XYZ file of C-alpha atoms in Angstrom:
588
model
C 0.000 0.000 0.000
C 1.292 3.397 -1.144
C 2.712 5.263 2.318
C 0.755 8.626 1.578
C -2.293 6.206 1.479
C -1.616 4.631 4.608
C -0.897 7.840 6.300
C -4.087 9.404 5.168
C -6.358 6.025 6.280
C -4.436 5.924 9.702
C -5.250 9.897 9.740
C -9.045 9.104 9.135
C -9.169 6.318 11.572
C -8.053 8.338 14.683
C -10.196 11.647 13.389
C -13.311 8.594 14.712
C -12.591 8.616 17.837
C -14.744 11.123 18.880
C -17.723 8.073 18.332
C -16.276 6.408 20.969
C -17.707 9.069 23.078
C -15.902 9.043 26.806
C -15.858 4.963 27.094
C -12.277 5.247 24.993
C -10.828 7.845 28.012
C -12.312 5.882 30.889
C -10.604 2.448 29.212
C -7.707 3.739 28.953
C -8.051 5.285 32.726
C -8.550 1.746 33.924
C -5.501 0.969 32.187
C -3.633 3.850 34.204
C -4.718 3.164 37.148
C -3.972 -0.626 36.684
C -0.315 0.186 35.912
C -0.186 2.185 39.334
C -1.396 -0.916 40.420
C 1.323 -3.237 39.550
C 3.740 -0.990 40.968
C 2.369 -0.982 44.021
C 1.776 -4.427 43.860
C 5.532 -5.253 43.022
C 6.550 -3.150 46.011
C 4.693 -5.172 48.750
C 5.733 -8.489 47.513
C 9.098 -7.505 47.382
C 8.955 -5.535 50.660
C 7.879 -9.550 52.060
C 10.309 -11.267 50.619
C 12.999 -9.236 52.166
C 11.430 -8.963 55.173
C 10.798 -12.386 55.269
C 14.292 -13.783 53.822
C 16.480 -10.835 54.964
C 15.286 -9.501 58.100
C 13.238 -12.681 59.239
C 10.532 -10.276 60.243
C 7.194 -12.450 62.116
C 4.043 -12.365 59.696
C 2.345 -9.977 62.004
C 4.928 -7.212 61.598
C 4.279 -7.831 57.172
C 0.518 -7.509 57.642
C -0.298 -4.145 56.315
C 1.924 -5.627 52.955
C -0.058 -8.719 52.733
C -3.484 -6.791 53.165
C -2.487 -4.176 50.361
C -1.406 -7.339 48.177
C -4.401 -8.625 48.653
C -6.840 -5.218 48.227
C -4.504 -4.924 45.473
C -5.444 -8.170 43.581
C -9.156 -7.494 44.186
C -8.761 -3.483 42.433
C -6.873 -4.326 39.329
C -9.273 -7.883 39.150
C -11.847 -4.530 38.877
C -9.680 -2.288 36.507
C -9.013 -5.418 34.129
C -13.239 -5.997 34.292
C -14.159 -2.365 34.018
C -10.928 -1.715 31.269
C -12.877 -4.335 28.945
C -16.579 -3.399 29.437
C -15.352 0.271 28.655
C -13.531 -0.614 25.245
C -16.014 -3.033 24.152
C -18.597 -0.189 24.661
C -16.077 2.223 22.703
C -15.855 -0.275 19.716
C -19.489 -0.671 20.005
C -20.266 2.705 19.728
C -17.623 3.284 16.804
C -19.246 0.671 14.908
C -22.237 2.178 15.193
C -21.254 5.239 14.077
C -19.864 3.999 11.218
C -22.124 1.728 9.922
C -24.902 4.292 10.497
C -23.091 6.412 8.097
C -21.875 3.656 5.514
C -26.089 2.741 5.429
C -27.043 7.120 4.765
C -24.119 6.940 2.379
C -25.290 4.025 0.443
C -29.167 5.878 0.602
C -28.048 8.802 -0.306
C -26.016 7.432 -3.568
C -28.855 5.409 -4.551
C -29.639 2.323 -6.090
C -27.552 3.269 -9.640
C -24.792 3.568 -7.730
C -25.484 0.195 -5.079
C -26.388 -1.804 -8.182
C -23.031 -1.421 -9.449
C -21.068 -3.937 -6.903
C -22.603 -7.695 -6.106
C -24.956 -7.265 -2.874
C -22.478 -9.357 -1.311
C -19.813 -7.091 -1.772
C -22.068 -4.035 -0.089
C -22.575 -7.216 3.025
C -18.724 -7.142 3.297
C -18.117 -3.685 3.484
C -21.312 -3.102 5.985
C -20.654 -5.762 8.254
C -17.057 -7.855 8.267
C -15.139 -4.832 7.560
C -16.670 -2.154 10.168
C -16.658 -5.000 12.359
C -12.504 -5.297 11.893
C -12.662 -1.515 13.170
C -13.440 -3.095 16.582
C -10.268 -4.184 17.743
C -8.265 -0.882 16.669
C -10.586 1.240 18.827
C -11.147 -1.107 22.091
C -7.638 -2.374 21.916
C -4.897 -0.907 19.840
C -5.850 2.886 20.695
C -5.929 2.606 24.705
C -2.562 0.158 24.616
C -0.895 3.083 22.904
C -1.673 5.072 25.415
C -0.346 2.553 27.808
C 2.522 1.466 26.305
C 4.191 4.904 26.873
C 2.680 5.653 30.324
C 3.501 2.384 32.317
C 7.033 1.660 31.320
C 7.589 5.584 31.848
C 6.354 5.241 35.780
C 8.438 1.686 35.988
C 11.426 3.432 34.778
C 10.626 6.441 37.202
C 10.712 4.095 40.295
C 13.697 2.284 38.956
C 16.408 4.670 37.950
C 16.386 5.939 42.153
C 17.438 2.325 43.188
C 19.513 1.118 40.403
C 20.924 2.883 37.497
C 21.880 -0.396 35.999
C 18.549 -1.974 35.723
C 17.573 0.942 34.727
C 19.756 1.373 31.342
C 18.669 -1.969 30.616
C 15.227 -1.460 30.686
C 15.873 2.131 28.738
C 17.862 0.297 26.198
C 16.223 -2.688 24.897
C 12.198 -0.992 25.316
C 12.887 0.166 21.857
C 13.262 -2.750 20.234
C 10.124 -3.991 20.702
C 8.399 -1.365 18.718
C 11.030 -0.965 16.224
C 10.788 -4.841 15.079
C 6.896 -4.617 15.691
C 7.283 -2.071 13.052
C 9.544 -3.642 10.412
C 7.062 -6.905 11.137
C 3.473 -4.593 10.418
C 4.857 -2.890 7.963
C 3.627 -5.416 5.069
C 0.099 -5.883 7.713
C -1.563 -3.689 6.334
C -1.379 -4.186 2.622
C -1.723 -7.956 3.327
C -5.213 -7.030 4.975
C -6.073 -4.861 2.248
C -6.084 -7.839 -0.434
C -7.524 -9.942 1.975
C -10.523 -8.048 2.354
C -10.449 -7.442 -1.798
C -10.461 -11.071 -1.621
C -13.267 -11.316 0.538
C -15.638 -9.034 -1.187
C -15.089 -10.938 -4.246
C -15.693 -14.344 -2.953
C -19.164 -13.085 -1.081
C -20.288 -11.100 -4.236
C -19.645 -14.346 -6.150
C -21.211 -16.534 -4.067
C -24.166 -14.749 -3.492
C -24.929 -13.679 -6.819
C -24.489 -18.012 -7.940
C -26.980 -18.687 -4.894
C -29.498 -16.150 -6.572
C -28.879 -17.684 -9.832
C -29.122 -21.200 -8.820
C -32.070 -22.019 -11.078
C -30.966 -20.773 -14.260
C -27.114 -22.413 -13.373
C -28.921 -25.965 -12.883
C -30.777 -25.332 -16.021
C -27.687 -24.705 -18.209
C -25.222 -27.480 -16.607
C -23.295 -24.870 -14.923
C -23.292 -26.301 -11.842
C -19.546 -27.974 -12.014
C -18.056 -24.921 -13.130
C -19.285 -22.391 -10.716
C -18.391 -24.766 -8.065
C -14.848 -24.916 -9.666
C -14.963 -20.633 -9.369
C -16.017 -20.881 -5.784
C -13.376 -23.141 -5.244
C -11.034 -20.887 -6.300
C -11.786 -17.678 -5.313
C -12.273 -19.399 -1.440
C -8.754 -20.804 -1.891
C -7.678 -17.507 -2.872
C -9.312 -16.090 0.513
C -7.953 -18.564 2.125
C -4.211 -17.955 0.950
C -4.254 -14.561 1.519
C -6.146 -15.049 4.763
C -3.278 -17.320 6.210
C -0.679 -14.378 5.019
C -2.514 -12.122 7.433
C -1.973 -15.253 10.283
C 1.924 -15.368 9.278
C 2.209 -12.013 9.819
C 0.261 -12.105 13.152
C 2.260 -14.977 14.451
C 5.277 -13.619 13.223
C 5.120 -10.453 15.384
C 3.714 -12.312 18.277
C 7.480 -14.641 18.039
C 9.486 -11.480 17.944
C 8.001 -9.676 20.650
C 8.669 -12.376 22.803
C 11.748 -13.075 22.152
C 13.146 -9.709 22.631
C 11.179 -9.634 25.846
C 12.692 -12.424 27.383
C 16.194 -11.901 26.273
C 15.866 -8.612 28.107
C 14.474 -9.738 31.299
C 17.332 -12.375 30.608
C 19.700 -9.722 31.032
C 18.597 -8.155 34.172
C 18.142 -11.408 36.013
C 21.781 -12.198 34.758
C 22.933 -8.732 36.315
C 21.394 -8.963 39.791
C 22.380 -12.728 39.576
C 26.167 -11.439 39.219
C 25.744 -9.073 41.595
C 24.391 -11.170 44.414
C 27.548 -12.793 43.694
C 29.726 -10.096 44.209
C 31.080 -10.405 40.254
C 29.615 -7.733 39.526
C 29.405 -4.004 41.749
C 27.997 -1.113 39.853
C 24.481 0.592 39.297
C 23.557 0.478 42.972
C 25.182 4.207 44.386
C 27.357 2.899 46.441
C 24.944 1.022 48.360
C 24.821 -1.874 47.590
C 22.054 -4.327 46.149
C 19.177 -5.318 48.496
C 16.847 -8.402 48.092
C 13.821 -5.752 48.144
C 15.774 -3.986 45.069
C 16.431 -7.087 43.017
C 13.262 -8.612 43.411
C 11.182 -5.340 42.939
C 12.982 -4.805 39.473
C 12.524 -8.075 38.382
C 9.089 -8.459 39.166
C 8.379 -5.055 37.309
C 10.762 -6.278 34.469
C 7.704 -8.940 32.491
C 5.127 -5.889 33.318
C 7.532 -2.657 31.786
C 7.926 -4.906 28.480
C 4.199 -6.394 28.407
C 2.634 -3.012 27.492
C 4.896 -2.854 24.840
C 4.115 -6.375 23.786
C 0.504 -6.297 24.276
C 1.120 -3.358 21.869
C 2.740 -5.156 19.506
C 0.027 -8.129 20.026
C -2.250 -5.617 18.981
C -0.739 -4.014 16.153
C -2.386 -6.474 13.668
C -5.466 -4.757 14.793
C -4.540 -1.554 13.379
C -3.328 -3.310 10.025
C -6.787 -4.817 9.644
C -8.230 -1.302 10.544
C -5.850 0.531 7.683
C -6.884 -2.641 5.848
C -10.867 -2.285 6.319
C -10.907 1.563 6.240
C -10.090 1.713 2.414
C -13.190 0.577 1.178
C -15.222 2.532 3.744
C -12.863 5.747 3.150
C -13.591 5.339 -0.847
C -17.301 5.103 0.063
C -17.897 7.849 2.592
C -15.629 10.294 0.317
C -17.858 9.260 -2.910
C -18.848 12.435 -4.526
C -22.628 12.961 -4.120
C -22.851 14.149 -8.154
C -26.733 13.788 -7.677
C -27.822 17.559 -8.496
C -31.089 16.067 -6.642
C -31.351 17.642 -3.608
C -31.422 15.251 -0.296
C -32.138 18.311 1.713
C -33.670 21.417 0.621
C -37.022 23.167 -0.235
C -39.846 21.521 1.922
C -42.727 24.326 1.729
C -43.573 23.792 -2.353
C -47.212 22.202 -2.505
C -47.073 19.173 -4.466
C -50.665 18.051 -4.327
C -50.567 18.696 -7.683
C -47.489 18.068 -10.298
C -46.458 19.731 -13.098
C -43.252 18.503 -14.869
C -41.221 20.583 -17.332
C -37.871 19.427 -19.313
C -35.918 22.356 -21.118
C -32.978 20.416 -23.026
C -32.770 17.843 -19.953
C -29.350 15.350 -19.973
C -29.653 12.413 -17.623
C -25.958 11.096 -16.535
C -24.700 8.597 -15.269
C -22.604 8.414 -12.001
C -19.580 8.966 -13.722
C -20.273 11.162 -15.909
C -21.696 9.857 -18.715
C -24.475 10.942 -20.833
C -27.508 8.523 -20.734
C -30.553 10.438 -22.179
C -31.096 13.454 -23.495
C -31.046 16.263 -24.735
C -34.760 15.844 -24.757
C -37.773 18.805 -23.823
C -41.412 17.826 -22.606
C -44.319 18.693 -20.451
C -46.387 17.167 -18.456
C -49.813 18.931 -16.784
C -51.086 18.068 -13.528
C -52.871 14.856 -13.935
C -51.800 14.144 -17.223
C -50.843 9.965 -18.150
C -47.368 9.910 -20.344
C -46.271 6.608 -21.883
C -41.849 6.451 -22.555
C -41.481 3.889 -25.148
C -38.657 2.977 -27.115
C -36.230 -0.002 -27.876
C -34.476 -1.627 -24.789
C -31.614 0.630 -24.455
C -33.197 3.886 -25.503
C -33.075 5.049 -22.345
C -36.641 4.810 -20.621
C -35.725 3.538 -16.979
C -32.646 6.222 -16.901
C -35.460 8.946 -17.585
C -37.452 7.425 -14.114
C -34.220 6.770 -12.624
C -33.625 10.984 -12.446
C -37.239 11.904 -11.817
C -36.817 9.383 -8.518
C -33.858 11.480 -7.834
C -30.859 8.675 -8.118
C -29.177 9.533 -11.411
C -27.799 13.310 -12.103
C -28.734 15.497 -14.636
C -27.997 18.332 -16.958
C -30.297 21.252 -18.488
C -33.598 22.479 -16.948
C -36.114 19.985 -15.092
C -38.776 21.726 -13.204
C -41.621 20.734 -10.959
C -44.075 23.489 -10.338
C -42.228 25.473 -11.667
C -39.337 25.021 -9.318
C -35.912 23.754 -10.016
C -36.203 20.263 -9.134
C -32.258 20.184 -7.526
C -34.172 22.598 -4.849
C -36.570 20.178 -3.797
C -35.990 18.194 -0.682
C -35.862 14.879 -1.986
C -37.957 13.170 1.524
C -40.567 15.810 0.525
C -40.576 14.828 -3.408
C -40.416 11.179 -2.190
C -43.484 11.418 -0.576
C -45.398 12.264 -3.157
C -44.497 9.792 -5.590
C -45.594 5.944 -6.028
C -43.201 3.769 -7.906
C -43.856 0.329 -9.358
C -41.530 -1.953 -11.637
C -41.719 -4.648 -12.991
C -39.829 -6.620 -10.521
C -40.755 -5.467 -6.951
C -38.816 -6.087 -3.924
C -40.832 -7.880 -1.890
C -39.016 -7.995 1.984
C -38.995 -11.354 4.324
C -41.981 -10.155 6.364
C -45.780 -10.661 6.633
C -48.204 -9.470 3.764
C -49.570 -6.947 6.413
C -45.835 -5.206 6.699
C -45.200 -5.710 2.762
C -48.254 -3.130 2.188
C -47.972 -1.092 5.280
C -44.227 -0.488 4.437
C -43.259 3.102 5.693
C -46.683 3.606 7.091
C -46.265 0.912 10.296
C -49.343 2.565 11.734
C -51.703 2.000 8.611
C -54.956 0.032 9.901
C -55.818 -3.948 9.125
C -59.080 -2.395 7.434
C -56.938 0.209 5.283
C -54.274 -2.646 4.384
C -57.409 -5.056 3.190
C -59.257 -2.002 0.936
C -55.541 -1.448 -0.721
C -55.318 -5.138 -1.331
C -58.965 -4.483 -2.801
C -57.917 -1.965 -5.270
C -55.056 -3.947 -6.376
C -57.228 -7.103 -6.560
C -55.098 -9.434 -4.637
C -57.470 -9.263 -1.711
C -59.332 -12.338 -2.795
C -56.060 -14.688 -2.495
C -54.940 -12.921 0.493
C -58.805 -13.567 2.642
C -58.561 -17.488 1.277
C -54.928 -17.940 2.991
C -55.012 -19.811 6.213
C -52.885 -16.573 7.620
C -55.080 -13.843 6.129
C -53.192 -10.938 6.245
C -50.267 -12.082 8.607
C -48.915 -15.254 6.068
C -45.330 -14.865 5.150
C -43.293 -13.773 2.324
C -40.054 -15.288 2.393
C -36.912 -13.727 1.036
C -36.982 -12.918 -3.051
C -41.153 -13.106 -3.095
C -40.877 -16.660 -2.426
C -44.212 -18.025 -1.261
C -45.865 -15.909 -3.730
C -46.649 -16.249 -7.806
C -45.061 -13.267 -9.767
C -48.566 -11.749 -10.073
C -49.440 -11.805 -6.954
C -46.163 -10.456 -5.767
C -47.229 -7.829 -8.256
C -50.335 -6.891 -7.062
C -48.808 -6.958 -3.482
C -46.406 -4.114 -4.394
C -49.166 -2.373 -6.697
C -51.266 -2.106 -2.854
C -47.887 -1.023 -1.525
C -47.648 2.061 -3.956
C -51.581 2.815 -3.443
C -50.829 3.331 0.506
C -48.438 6.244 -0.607
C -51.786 8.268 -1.490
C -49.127 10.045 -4.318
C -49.634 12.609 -6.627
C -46.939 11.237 -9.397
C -47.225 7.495 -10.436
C -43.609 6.363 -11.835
C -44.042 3.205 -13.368
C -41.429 1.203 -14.990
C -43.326 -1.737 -17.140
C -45.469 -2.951 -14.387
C -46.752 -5.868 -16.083
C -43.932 -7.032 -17.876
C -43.193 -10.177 -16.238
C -47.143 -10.560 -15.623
C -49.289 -13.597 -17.503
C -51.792 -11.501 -19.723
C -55.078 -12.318 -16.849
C -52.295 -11.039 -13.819
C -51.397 -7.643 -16.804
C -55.147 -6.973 -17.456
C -55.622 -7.003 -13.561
C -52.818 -4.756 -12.387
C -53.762 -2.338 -15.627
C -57.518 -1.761 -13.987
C -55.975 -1.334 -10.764
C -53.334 1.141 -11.971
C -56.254 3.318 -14.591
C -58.578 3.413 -11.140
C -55.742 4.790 -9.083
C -54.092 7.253 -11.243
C -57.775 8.755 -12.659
C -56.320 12.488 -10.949
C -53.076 12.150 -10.742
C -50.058 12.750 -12.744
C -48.419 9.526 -14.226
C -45.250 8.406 -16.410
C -45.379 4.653 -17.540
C -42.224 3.220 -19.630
C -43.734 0.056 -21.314
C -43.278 -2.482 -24.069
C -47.018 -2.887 -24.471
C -48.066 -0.405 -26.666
C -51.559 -1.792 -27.337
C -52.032 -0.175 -23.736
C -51.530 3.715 -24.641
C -54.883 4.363 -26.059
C -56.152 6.533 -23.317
C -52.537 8.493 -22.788
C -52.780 11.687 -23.418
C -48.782 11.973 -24.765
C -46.494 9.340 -25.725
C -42.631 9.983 -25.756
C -40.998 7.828 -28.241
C -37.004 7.538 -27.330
C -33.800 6.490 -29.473
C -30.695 5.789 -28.365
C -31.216 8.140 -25.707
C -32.852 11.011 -27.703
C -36.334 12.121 -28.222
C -37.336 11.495 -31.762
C -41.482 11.733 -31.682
C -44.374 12.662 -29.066
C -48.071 13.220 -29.315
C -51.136 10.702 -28.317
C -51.802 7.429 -30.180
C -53.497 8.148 -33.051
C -51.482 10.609 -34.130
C -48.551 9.009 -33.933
C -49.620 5.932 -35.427
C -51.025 8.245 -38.141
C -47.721 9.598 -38.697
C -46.210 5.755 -39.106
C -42.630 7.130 -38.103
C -40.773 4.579 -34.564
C -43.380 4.287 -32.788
C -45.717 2.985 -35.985
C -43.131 0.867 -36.298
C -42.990 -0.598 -33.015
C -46.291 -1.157 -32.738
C -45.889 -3.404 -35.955
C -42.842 -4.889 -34.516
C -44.814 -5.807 -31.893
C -48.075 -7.137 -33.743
C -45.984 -9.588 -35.455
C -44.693 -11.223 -32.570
């Protein structure tokens, strides 16, 4: 991973902390206060020993040492509890954060841009990879803290009794970091591909579990496994490069570690001795001094080596942050408003195009340039090859594509318009839904949780699916499993049609609602539709032309441009594209 890069993502992961809120400060307090601890801790069991040993002092006269040893046990047994609770709760709270603004990110880019990774992919970034922030907040941040607090007080008590010790501890703390440096310095790159790795394999795999039908039906089933396979194994390679690394760091802290507490138990050893006599001021080396400095020796290097333990977390961090950094910095190139003018009445809709461009997120022309008008009320049909550009035109009135020129609603810009308030006044259908896991009941109801049984039955009414709804055992509370399953396409259909009727909307956008639909399941969903846009304004892209009599304007689109409008007859009298769709169409 390029340094600058690195240095920016590490930059961007501590500007977070703030989400942690005060649980990071008060974990890293318990970590303090825990050091203090140990210190204290160190002094009364070496003050026993050389009582004990040295001065053969009775147990009574040791008391007050063996009471603070043991209040001491019991407040860092606390410090260690509280110290976890409070970084868990930090990492909670971080993740939170984070994910919170990963899911208005994704909302506010849209489902043009979402559509343009595997959902699986999006399931990565949402949950494994702000879950691999955990471990840099709860653990990594509050050890740094540590690791240059504790073996700073150690040091402080040390250098007064015994220079010697001391220069050893001075000397060799730094090469714990250094190495844990040299070690993590390919960490976080490694984690990077890993997670590439990742979001590959669970974009694959879920898209081949969604497509399991159509791979059975074409003998595909041998090969995809044979992809799995291989992206999996390619996971798994570059997963157990991560591990290596890990374990590698792990091994050299350690090491060093030992070696250095080697070296102090080899200098009080000599000493005791009488080989060697130096570092004590002239005063020679007690039992209390040698003891206390060895049993501080394991806790002034484990800070470091907890550090170092923990150092992976901040590689998986870097790792995880690049695909949420890319995200969260996405341009928002919508010039759809997501905040803006709430106050314009749009009871009524009036839509205006002067020379409108629709583009694509990056950058691309789609549509366009192309001029219309639509009056309140008024039912426009967008037909036009597949390809001409029909569902991009819906795409920017919903607000998730861009656009160039003049669009107006009311006579107001529509990039002014708060896109919640525009939203609310609109009622989409397509021709295939997205029907959720969920009763029938919270499939209709959905984004009005306080709609009535009664009101939910006289949608299901309009949209004449009520009939199939009454005869299920369940009535209104049977399930709809995941991808509409449990339900025929028309009925899933007529399910979303109710769904779109419950948004009491002034603009219908509907993007070839009967497609997919049998012609019986088409005719329904069309008497539905006529009944419940009667006063409002509609646009319908469609396929069926035999269905436009009644429009009042047709917009004919090629490759993205507007080539003829007017009603049916006229156009048909003119026998220019749309004539000639229609005829295409006849003599299928």
């Amino acid at each position: 991973m390029d340094k600058s890069l690195e240095k920016s993502l590490a930059k961007w992961l501590k500007s977070q902390q703030f989400a942690c809120g005060i649980y990071l400060k008060l974990a890293i307090l318990c970590g303090l206060l825990n050091g203090a601890a140990i210190i204290a801790q160190a002094y009364c069991i070496a003050q026993i020993l050389q009582g004990v040993i040295m001065a053969e002092l009775p147990v009574n006269q040791l008391m007050p040492y063996f009471i603070g040893l043991a209040t001491l046990l019991i407040i860092r047994a606390g410090l260690a509890y509280g110290r976890e609770r409070f970084s868990f709760e930090a990492g909670k709270r971080l993740r939170q954060d984070i994910r919170q603004a990963v899911l208005n990110k994704l909302v506010a880019l849209g489902p043009a841009f979402i559509k343009g990774k595997p959902a699986g992919a999006w399931a990565s970034i949402v949950l494994e990879q702000v879950e691999d922030l955990h471990d840099f907040y709860s653990k990594y941040v509050p050890q740094m803290m540590l690791a240059a607090f504790i073996p700073l007080c150690i040091l402080v008590v040390v250098f007064p009794l015994n220079w010697a010790a001391g220069l050893v501890l001075l000397g060799t703390a730094p090469l714990i970091p250094m190495f844990m440096i040299l070690v993590g310095m390919g960490a976080a790159d490694a984690n990077r591909k890993n997670f590439t790795a990742l979001s590959r394999l669970s974009g694959h795999f879920m898209d081949r579990l969604q497509g399991i039908s159509t791979i059975k039906l074409f003998h595909r089933g041998e090969a995809e496994v044979t992809q799995i396979h291989q992206a999996s194994e390619d996971f798994r390679s570059r997963t157990m490069s991560v591990l290596r690394l890990a374990f590698l760091s792990s091994a050299v802290l350690e090491f060093f570690a030992a070696l250095s507490i080697a070296v102090l138990a080899v200098y009080f050893g000599f000493s005791y001795l009488d080989h060697l006599d130096f570092g004590h001021y002239g005063l020679g080396i007690s039992l209390f001094t040698g003891m206390f400095v060895l049993i501080l020796a394991p806790e002034f290097y484990q800070p470091l080596r907890d550090l170092g333990t923990h150092y992976h977390a901040k590689a998986q961090a870097i790792g995880a942050a690049e695909s949420l950094v890319e995200l969260l910095d996405y341009p928002l190139t919508h010039t759809a408003a997501q905040s803006g003018n709430e106050m314009i009445d749009l009871n009524k809709v009036d839509i205006v195009a002067n020379n409108l461009q629709v583009m694509s997120l990056d950058g691309q022309c789609l549509l366009g340039p192309l001029s219309f008008s639509i009056k309140a009320g008024q039912h426009v049909a967008v037909v036009g090859a597949s390809g001409a550009g029909k569902t991009s035109l819906l795409q920017a009135l919903l607000g998730f594509l861009p656009y160039k020129g003049e669009l107006l609603i009311n006579g107001q810009p529509f990039n002014a318009i708060s896109m919640a308030h525009w939203r609310k006044h609109l009622a989409w259908l397509g021709q295939d839904p997205q029907l959720f896991h969920g009763t029938i009941a919270e499939n209709v109801a959905l984004g009005r949780p306080d709609m009535s049984e009664s009101s939910i039955i006289n949608l299901l009414e309009k949209a004449q699916v009520a009939d199939f709804v009454k005869q299920h055992p369940q009535g209104l509370y049977s399930m709809i499993s995941d991808q509409s399953s449990g339900v025929s396409v028309g009925q899933a259909q007529r399910i979303a049609l109710a769904r779109a009727l419950s948004q009491q909307a002034s603009v219908f956008l509907l993007d070839e609602p009967t497609a997919s639909l049998d012609e019986q399941s088409a005719e329904a969903v069309m008497v539905s539709l006529s009944q419940a846009i009667t006063d409002n304004t509609a646009i319908m892209v469609t396929h069926k032309l035999e269905e436009l009599t009644g429009f009042d304007n047709i917009i004919v689109l090629d490759k993205g441009l507007l080539i003829e409008q007017g009603n049916y007859t006229s156009l048909m009298a003119a026998q220019g594209k749309f004539y000639q769709l229609q005829q295409q169409e006849a003599n299928v």
